[in-house]
Coordinates of C-alpha atoms and ligand atoms in Angstrom, one line a residue:
M1395 CA 0.0 0.0 0.0
Q1396 CA 1.4 3.4 -1.0
L1397 CA 0.6 6.3 1.3
A1398 CA 1.0 9.9 0.3
A1399 CA 4.4 11.2 1.1
A1400 CA 3.0 14.1 3.1
M1401 CA 1.9 11.6 5.7
G1402 CA 5.4 10.9 6.5
R1403 CA 6.0 14.5 7.2
L1404 CA 3.0 14.9 9.6
G1405 CA 4.1 15.1 13.2
T1406 CA 2.1 14.7 16.4
E1407 CA 1.6 16.2 19.9
S1408 CA 3.7 14.0 22.2
A1409 CA 1.7 15.2 25.2
F1410 CA -0.9 12.8 24.0
D1411 CA 1.8 10.0 24.1
V1412 CA 2.8 10.7 27.6
L1413 CA -0.9 11.0 28.6
A1414 CA -1.6 7.5 27.0
R1415 CA 1.5 6.1 28.9
A1416 CA 0.4 7.7 32.3
T1417 CA -3.1 6.4 31.7
A1418 CA -2.0 2.9 31.0
M1419 CA 0.3 3.0 34.2
A1420 CA -2.7 4.2 36.2
Q1421 CA -4.9 1.5 34.8
A1422 CA -2.3 -1.0 35.6
G1423 CA -2.5 0.1 39.3
R1424 CA 0.5 2.7 39.5
D1425 CA -0.1 5.8 41.5
V1426 CA 0.4 8.5 38.7
V1427 CA 0.6 12.2 39.2
N1428 CA -0.2 13.9 36.0
L1429 CA 1.2 17.3 35.3
G1430 CA 1.5 16.6 31.6
I1431 CA -2.0 17.4 30.4
G1432 CA -2.9 20.8 28.9
Q1433 CA -6.4 21.1 30.0
P1434 CA -8.2 22.7 33.0
D1435 CA -9.0 20.3 35.8
F1436 CA -12.3 22.1 36.3
P1437 CA -15.7 21.1 34.9
T1438 CA -17.4 23.2 32.3
P1439 CA -19.6 25.7 34.3
P1440 CA -23.1 24.3 34.7
H1441 CA -25.0 27.0 32.9
I1442 CA -23.0 26.2 29.8
V1443 CA -23.8 22.5 30.0
E1444 CA -27.5 23.5 30.5
A1445 CA -27.6 25.6 27.4
A1446 CA -26.4 22.6 25.3
V1447 CA -29.0 20.3 26.8
K1448 CA -31.7 23.0 26.2
A1449 CA -30.5 23.3 22.5
L1450 CA -30.8 19.7 22.0
R1451 CA -34.3 19.7 23.6
D1452 CA -35.2 22.7 21.5
G1453 CA -34.5 20.6 18.4
H1454 CA -31.1 22.1 17.3
H1455 CA -30.1 18.8 15.8
G1456 CA -29.3 19.6 12.3
Y1457 CA -26.4 21.2 10.3
T1458 CA -25.8 24.8 10.8
P1459 CA -24.1 27.2 8.4
A1460 CA -20.5 26.2 7.9
N1461 CA -19.2 29.3 9.4
G1462 CA -21.4 28.9 12.5
I1463 CA -24.8 30.3 13.6
L1464 CA -25.2 34.0 13.4
P1465 CA -26.1 34.6 17.1
L1466 CA -22.8 32.9 18.0
R1467 CA -20.8 35.0 15.6
E1468 CA -22.4 38.1 16.9
A1469 CA -21.7 37.1 20.5
V1470 CA -18.0 36.5 19.5
A1471 CA -18.0 40.1 17.9
R1472 CA -19.3 41.6 21.1
D1473 CA -16.7 39.8 23.2
I1474 CA -14.0 40.9 20.9
L1475 CA -15.2 44.6 21.2
E1476 CA -15.5 44.4 24.9
R1477 CA -12.1 42.6 25.6
R1478 CA -10.0 43.7 22.7
G1479 CA -11.6 47.0 22.0
V1480 CA -11.9 46.2 18.3
E1481 CA -15.1 46.1 16.0
V1482 CA -15.2 42.9 14.0
D1483 CA -17.8 42.2 11.4
P1484 CA -19.4 38.8 12.3
D1485 CA -18.9 37.7 8.8
R1486 CA -15.3 37.6 9.3
I1487 CA -15.7 35.0 12.1
V1488 CA -15.5 31.4 11.3
I1489 CA -16.6 29.0 14.1
V1490 CA -14.5 25.7 14.0
P1491 CA -14.3 22.5 16.0
G1492 CA -11.4 23.6 18.3
G1493 CA -8.6 26.2 18.2
K1494 CA -6.5 23.7 16.3
V1495 CA -8.7 23.9 13.3
T1496 CA -8.0 27.7 12.6
M1497 CA -4.4 26.8 12.8
F1498 CA -4.7 24.0 10.4
F1499 CA -6.7 26.0 7.9
A1500 CA -4.4 29.0 8.1
I1501 CA -1.3 26.8 7.4
L1502 CA -3.1 25.0 4.5
V1503 CA -4.1 28.2 2.9
F1504 CA -0.5 29.4 2.7
G1505 CA 1.7 26.3 2.8
E1506 CA 3.2 24.6 -0.2
P1507 CA 6.7 23.6 -1.3
G1508 CA 9.0 26.7 -1.9
V1509 CA 7.5 28.9 0.7
E1510 CA 8.6 29.5 4.4
I1511 CA 6.3 29.7 7.4
M1512 CA 7.7 31.0 10.8
Y1513 CA 6.6 29.4 14.0
P1514 CA 7.6 29.6 17.7
D1515 CA 10.3 27.1 19.2
P1516 CA 9.6 25.9 21.8
G1517 CA 5.9 26.1 20.7
F1518 CA 2.8 24.2 20.2
P1519 CA 4.0 21.2 18.1
I1520 CA 1.1 21.2 15.7
Y1521 CA 2.4 24.5 14.0
R1522 CA 5.6 22.7 12.7
S1523 CA 3.9 19.4 12.0
V1524 CA 1.3 21.0 9.6
I1525 CA 3.8 23.3 8.0
S1526 CA 5.9 20.3 7.1
F1527 CA 2.8 18.4 5.9
T1528 CA 2.0 21.1 3.4
G1529 CA 5.6 21.0 2.0
A1530 CA 6.5 24.5 3.2
E1531 CA 9.8 25.1 5.1
P1532 CA 9.3 25.4 8.8
V1533 CA 11.4 28.3 10.1
P1534 CA 11.6 28.3 13.9
I1535 CA 11.5 31.5 15.9
A1536 CA 13.8 30.6 18.8
L1537 CA 12.3 31.7 22.2
H1538 CA 14.7 32.4 25.0
E1539 CA 14.5 32.0 28.8
D1540 CA 16.2 35.2 29.6
R1541 CA 13.5 37.1 27.7
G1542 CA 10.7 35.3 29.6
F1543 CA 10.2 33.3 26.4
A1544 CA 8.9 36.3 24.5
F1545 CA 10.1 36.5 20.9
S1546 CA 12.4 39.3 19.8
A1547 CA 10.7 41.3 16.9
E1548 CA 14.1 42.1 15.6
E1549 CA 15.0 38.4 15.3
V1550 CA 11.7 37.6 13.6
L1551 CA 12.0 40.5 11.1
A1552 CA 15.5 39.5 10.4
R1553 CA 14.5 36.0 9.3
I1554 CA 11.7 37.1 6.9
T1555 CA 12.5 36.4 3.3
P1556 CA 10.6 37.1 0.1
R1557 CA 9.4 33.4 0.4
T1558 CA 7.9 34.0 3.9
R1559 CA 4.1 33.9 3.7
L1560 CA 3.0 33.4 7.2
V1561 CA 4.4 34.2 10.7
I1562 CA 2.8 32.3 13.7
V1563 CA 2.9 34.0 17.2
N1564 CA 1.5 32.7 20.3
S1565 CA 1.0 34.7 23.4
P1566 CA 0.4 33.7 26.3
A1567 CA 2.2 30.7 25.1
N1568 CA 2.2 26.9 25.3
P1569 CA 4.6 25.4 26.6
T1570 CA 6.4 28.2 28.3
G1571 CA 3.7 30.5 29.8
G1572 CA 5.6 33.3 28.2
V1573 CA 3.8 36.6 27.3
V1574 CA 4.9 38.9 24.6
P1575 CA 5.0 42.5 25.8
K1576 CA 3.1 45.1 23.8
E1577 CA 6.2 47.0 22.8
E1578 CA 7.5 43.9 21.2
L1579 CA 4.2 43.6 19.2
D1580 CA 4.6 47.3 18.4
R1581 CA 8.1 46.6 16.9
L1582 CA 6.9 43.7 15.0
V1583 CA 4.0 45.4 13.3
A1584 CA 6.1 48.5 12.4
G1585 CA 8.6 46.1 10.8
L1586 CA 6.0 44.2 8.9
A1587 CA 5.2 47.2 6.9
E1588 CA 8.4 46.2 4.9
H1589 CA 7.0 42.8 4.2
P1590 CA 3.6 43.3 2.7
Q1591 CA 3.6 39.6 1.5
V1592 CA 3.4 38.3 5.1
T1593 CA 0.2 37.3 6.9
V1594 CA 0.3 36.8 10.8
L1595 CA -1.5 34.0 12.6
S1596 CA -1.9 35.2 16.2
D1597 CA -2.8 32.2 18.4
E1598 CA -4.4 33.9 21.4
I1599 CA -6.2 30.9 22.9
Y1600 CA -4.7 31.7 26.4
A1601 CA -5.7 35.5 26.2
R1602 CA -7.9 35.3 29.3
M1603 CA -5.1 33.6 31.3
C1604 CA -2.8 36.5 31.9
Y1605 CA -1.4 37.1 35.6
D1606 CA -0.1 40.0 37.8
G1607 CA -2.8 42.4 36.4
V1608 CA -0.9 42.7 33.0
P1609 CA -3.5 43.2 30.4
H1610 CA -3.4 40.9 27.4
A1611 CA -1.7 42.5 24.4
S1612 CA -3.5 41.5 21.3
L1613 CA -2.4 41.8 17.6
T1614 CA -6.0 42.8 16.8
A1615 CA -5.1 46.2 18.1
Y1616 CA -3.2 47.2 15.0
P1617 CA -5.3 48.5 12.2
E1618 CA -2.3 48.6 9.9
I1619 CA -2.2 44.7 9.8
R1620 CA -6.0 44.0 9.9
D1621 CA -6.2 42.9 6.3
R1622 CA -3.4 40.4 7.0
L1623 CA -4.2 39.1 10.4
I1624 CA -5.8 35.7 11.4
L1625 CA -6.8 35.7 15.0
L1626 CA -7.2 32.2 16.6
D1627 CA -9.2 31.9 19.9
G1628 CA -11.7 29.6 21.5
W1629 CA -13.4 28.1 24.4
S1630 CA -11.3 25.1 25.4
K1631 CA -9.1 26.6 28.0
T1632 CA -11.1 29.6 29.4
W1633 CA -14.4 27.8 30.0
A1634 CA -12.8 24.3 30.5
M1635 CA -14.4 23.0 27.3
T1636 CA -11.5 21.0 25.7
G1637 CA -13.8 18.1 25.0
W1638 CA -16.5 20.1 23.3
R1639 CA -14.5 20.9 20.4
I1640 CA -15.2 24.5 19.4
G1641 CA -13.0 27.5 18.6
Y1642 CA -13.0 30.5 16.2
G1643 CA -10.9 32.3 13.7
V1644 CA -11.2 36.0 12.7
W1645 CA -10.1 36.1 9.1
P1646 CA -9.3 39.0 6.8
E1647 CA -12.3 39.5 4.5
H1648 CA -10.7 38.2 1.4
L1649 CA -9.5 34.9 3.2
V1650 CA -13.0 34.1 4.7
P1651 CA -14.2 32.2 1.5
H1652 CA -11.2 30.0 1.7
A1653 CA -11.7 29.2 5.4
V1654 CA -15.3 28.4 4.9
R1655 CA -14.6 26.3 1.9
L1656 CA -12.1 24.3 3.9
A1657 CA -14.8 23.8 6.6
I1658 CA -17.3 22.6 4.1
N1659 CA -14.8 20.1 2.7
C1660 CA -13.8 18.9 6.1
H1661 CA -16.4 19.0 8.9
S1662 CA -19.5 20.8 7.5
C1663 CA -20.1 22.8 10.8
V1664 CA -19.6 22.5 14.5
N1665 CA -22.2 20.5 16.2
A1666 CA -25.3 22.7 16.9
P1667 CA -25.7 22.3 20.7
T1668 CA -22.1 23.2 21.3
Q1669 CA -22.5 26.5 19.4
W1670 CA -25.5 27.4 21.7
A1671 CA -23.4 26.4 24.7
A1672 CA -20.6 28.7 23.5
I1673 CA -23.1 31.7 23.5
A1674 CA -23.9 31.0 27.2
A1675 CA -20.2 30.8 27.9
L1676 CA -19.5 34.3 26.3
E1677 CA -22.7 36.0 27.6
G1678 CA -23.4 34.2 31.0
P1679 CA -21.8 34.9 34.3
Q1680 CA -18.0 34.8 34.4
D1681 CA -17.6 34.0 38.1
A1682 CA -16.5 30.4 37.3
V1683 CA -13.6 31.7 35.0
D1684 CA -12.6 34.3 37.6
A1685 CA -12.4 31.6 40.2
M1686 CA -10.5 29.2 38.0
M1687 CA -8.0 32.0 37.2
A1688 CA -7.5 32.9 40.9
E1689 CA -6.8 29.2 41.6
F1690 CA -4.4 28.9 38.7
D1691 CA -2.5 31.9 40.0
R1692 CA -2.1 30.3 43.4
R1693 CA -0.8 27.2 41.8
R1694 CA 1.5 29.1 39.6
R1695 CA 3.3 30.6 42.6
L1696 CA 3.4 27.4 44.4
I1697 CA 4.8 25.3 41.6
V1698 CA 7.4 27.8 40.6
S1699 CA 8.6 28.2 44.1
L1700 CA 8.8 24.4 44.6
L1701 CA 10.5 23.9 41.2
N1702 CA 13.2 26.4 42.2
R1703 CA 14.0 24.5 45.3
L1704 CA 14.8 21.2 43.3
P1705 CA 18.5 20.8 42.7
G1706 CA 19.4 21.3 39.0
F1707 CA 16.1 23.1 38.3
R1708 CA 15.4 26.8 37.8
C1709 CA 12.2 28.3 36.7
V1710 CA 11.2 31.8 35.5
M1711 CA 7.7 33.0 36.6
P1712 CA 5.3 32.5 33.7
G1713 CA 3.1 35.4 32.9
G1714 CA 0.2 33.4 31.5
A1715 CA -1.4 30.2 30.5
F1716 CA -1.1 27.3 33.0
Y1717 CA 2.4 25.9 32.3
A1718 CA 5.7 26.1 34.2
F1719 CA 8.7 25.5 32.0
P1720 CA 11.8 25.0 34.3
N1721 CA 15.4 24.8 32.9
I1722 CA 16.7 21.3 33.9
T1723 CA 20.1 21.5 32.5
G1724 CA 21.6 21.6 36.1
T1725 CA 20.6 18.1 36.4
G1726 CA 22.9 16.9 33.7
M1727 CA 20.1 15.0 32.1
T1728 CA 18.5 15.5 28.7
A1729 CA 14.9 16.5 28.8
G1730 CA 13.7 13.2 27.2
A1731 CA 15.7 11.1 29.7
L1732 CA 14.3 13.1 32.7
Q1733 CA 10.7 13.0 31.4
D1734 CA 11.0 9.1 30.9
G1735 CA 12.9 8.6 34.3
L1736 CA 10.2 10.6 36.3
L1737 CA 7.3 8.9 34.6
E1738 CA 8.7 5.2 34.9
E1739 CA 10.3 5.5 38.3
E1740 CA 8.2 7.9 40.1
G1741 CA 4.9 8.0 38.1
V1742 CA 5.2 11.7 37.6
A1743 CA 4.0 12.9 34.1
A1744 CA 5.6 16.0 32.8
I1745 CA 6.6 16.7 29.1
A1746 CA 10.0 16.9 27.7
G1747 CA 10.7 20.4 26.2
T1748 CA 12.0 18.7 23.0
S1749 CA 8.4 17.8 22.3
F1750 CA 8.0 21.5 21.5
G1751 CA 10.9 21.9 19.3
I1752 CA 14.7 21.7 19.3
H1753 CA 15.0 24.8 21.3
G1754 CA 13.1 23.0 24.1
E1755 CA 16.0 20.8 25.0
G1756 CA 17.0 21.4 28.6
Y1757 CA 13.5 22.1 29.7
L1758 CA 10.5 20.2 31.0
R1759 CA 6.8 21.4 30.7
F1760 CA 4.7 21.0 33.9
S1761 CA 1.0 21.9 33.6
Y1762 CA -0.4 23.3 36.9
A1763 CA -3.9 22.6 35.8
A1764 CA -3.8 20.0 38.8
S1765 CA -4.7 20.2 42.3
T1766 CA -2.2 21.6 44.9
E1767 CA -1.9 18.2 46.5
A1768 CA -0.9 16.7 43.2
I1769 CA 1.7 19.5 42.6
E1770 CA 3.1 18.9 46.0
E1771 CA 3.2 15.4 45.7
A1772 CA 4.9 15.5 42.3
M1773 CA 7.6 17.8 43.7
R1774 CA 8.3 15.5 46.5
R1775 CA 8.7 12.6 44.1
I1776 CA 11.0 14.5 41.8
A1777 CA 13.2 15.5 44.8
R1778 CA 13.4 11.8 45.7
Y1779 CA 14.3 10.9 42.1
L1780 CA 17.0 13.5 42.0
E1781 CA 18.4 12.4 45.3
R1782 CA 18.6 8.8 44.3
R1783 CA 20.5 9.8 41.2
G1784 CA 22.9 11.8 43.3
I1785 CA 21.9 15.1 41.6
G1786 CA 22.7 18.1 43.8
D1787 CA 25.3 16.4 46.0
Ligands
PLP209 N1 -3.2 26.8 20.5 C1 -2.4 26.4 21.6 C2 -1.2 27.3 21.9 C3 -2.7 25.3 22.4 O1 -2.0 25.1 23.6 C4 -3.9 24.5 22.1 C5 -4.2 23.5 23.0 O2 -3.5 22.9 23.8 C6 -4.5 25.0 21.0 C7 -4.2 26.0 20.2 C8 -5.7 24.1 20.6 O3 -6.9 24.3 21.3 P1 -8.2 23.4 21.1 O4 -8.2 22.3 22.1 O5 -9.4 24.4 21.2 O6 -8.1 22.8 19.6

């Protein structure tokens, strides 16, 4: 059987592999502490669940328009106006089954052999995977710990060539929790004036998850790139809705028909009850989101202080999302070896930084979307593991 060559270029998200291994170990009776998974450990707020149940009872069982129901697109537009201060025509919004789908479509729209697409490294692994799948050349934007894992606009601009069609940015970021300061976005947008052929995909799925009172800086705030900016956002993280599969893209007007055509060819539409639930998420009470964020903030401080006490570890304070990304080079181990050792010997699931790109070597990703007890227990086990190996003596 001969498969398409592109299948050999498609990567994966190794967080799912670690999750599968951790789940298998737990099923075999091992006591596993899972700090590998990138989803909130809270249930979807009940009024959102009720809205989906009501939609089903009200008979919303059929196909919807491929770009999503109008009341939902209008609710998204109101939310963007309220939180980002920008007016968006609901016809530029395309509702899709998860944040990932906007990413997939944006890369498909631009990627082909002979072109370059830039993406953050360490970064969400699907960017590079899909870029390679299309035959385009993935060009990593290296993110550095000493800048809090924010990109340098100067470095990004310096690597743009006439073949660059798309630049992907992500703030707050997975896996680092890094937040790009507004001044850096100012510099990027100013420099993009020299490169009119470049479109930007701004993955802002963690926009509501910013700490220390720092407001989220969105690329939607720059009218000068509005006709070449694709905004990716969604419900998975903010309202603990990862399993519902819904997200949205805001596309430049001329790209909307392409995104919609991809949707029609792929999934037709997002299931109807989830779209009604998403309206309830945007327009209903936000107290559950606020409570979740307050809890993440407490855990963020706890995990960073505990990680910094481990021999061979040092961890910068992440400004957003729910990940800590400690530097583990002081242990003398590679990220992959430490990930495997911790999982096999101590039942602690964390993800090697190399799962997020070559620049992730020397780091591990811990998700603190887990209880305080789980975080404390994981840190005790890691300390025990390091001691057993004589690290820190
Ligand atoms: N973008 C980033 C940076 C993510 O970390 C994730 C999920 O982990 C997504 C997009 C995809 O989100 P969704 O589950 O809505 O597809």
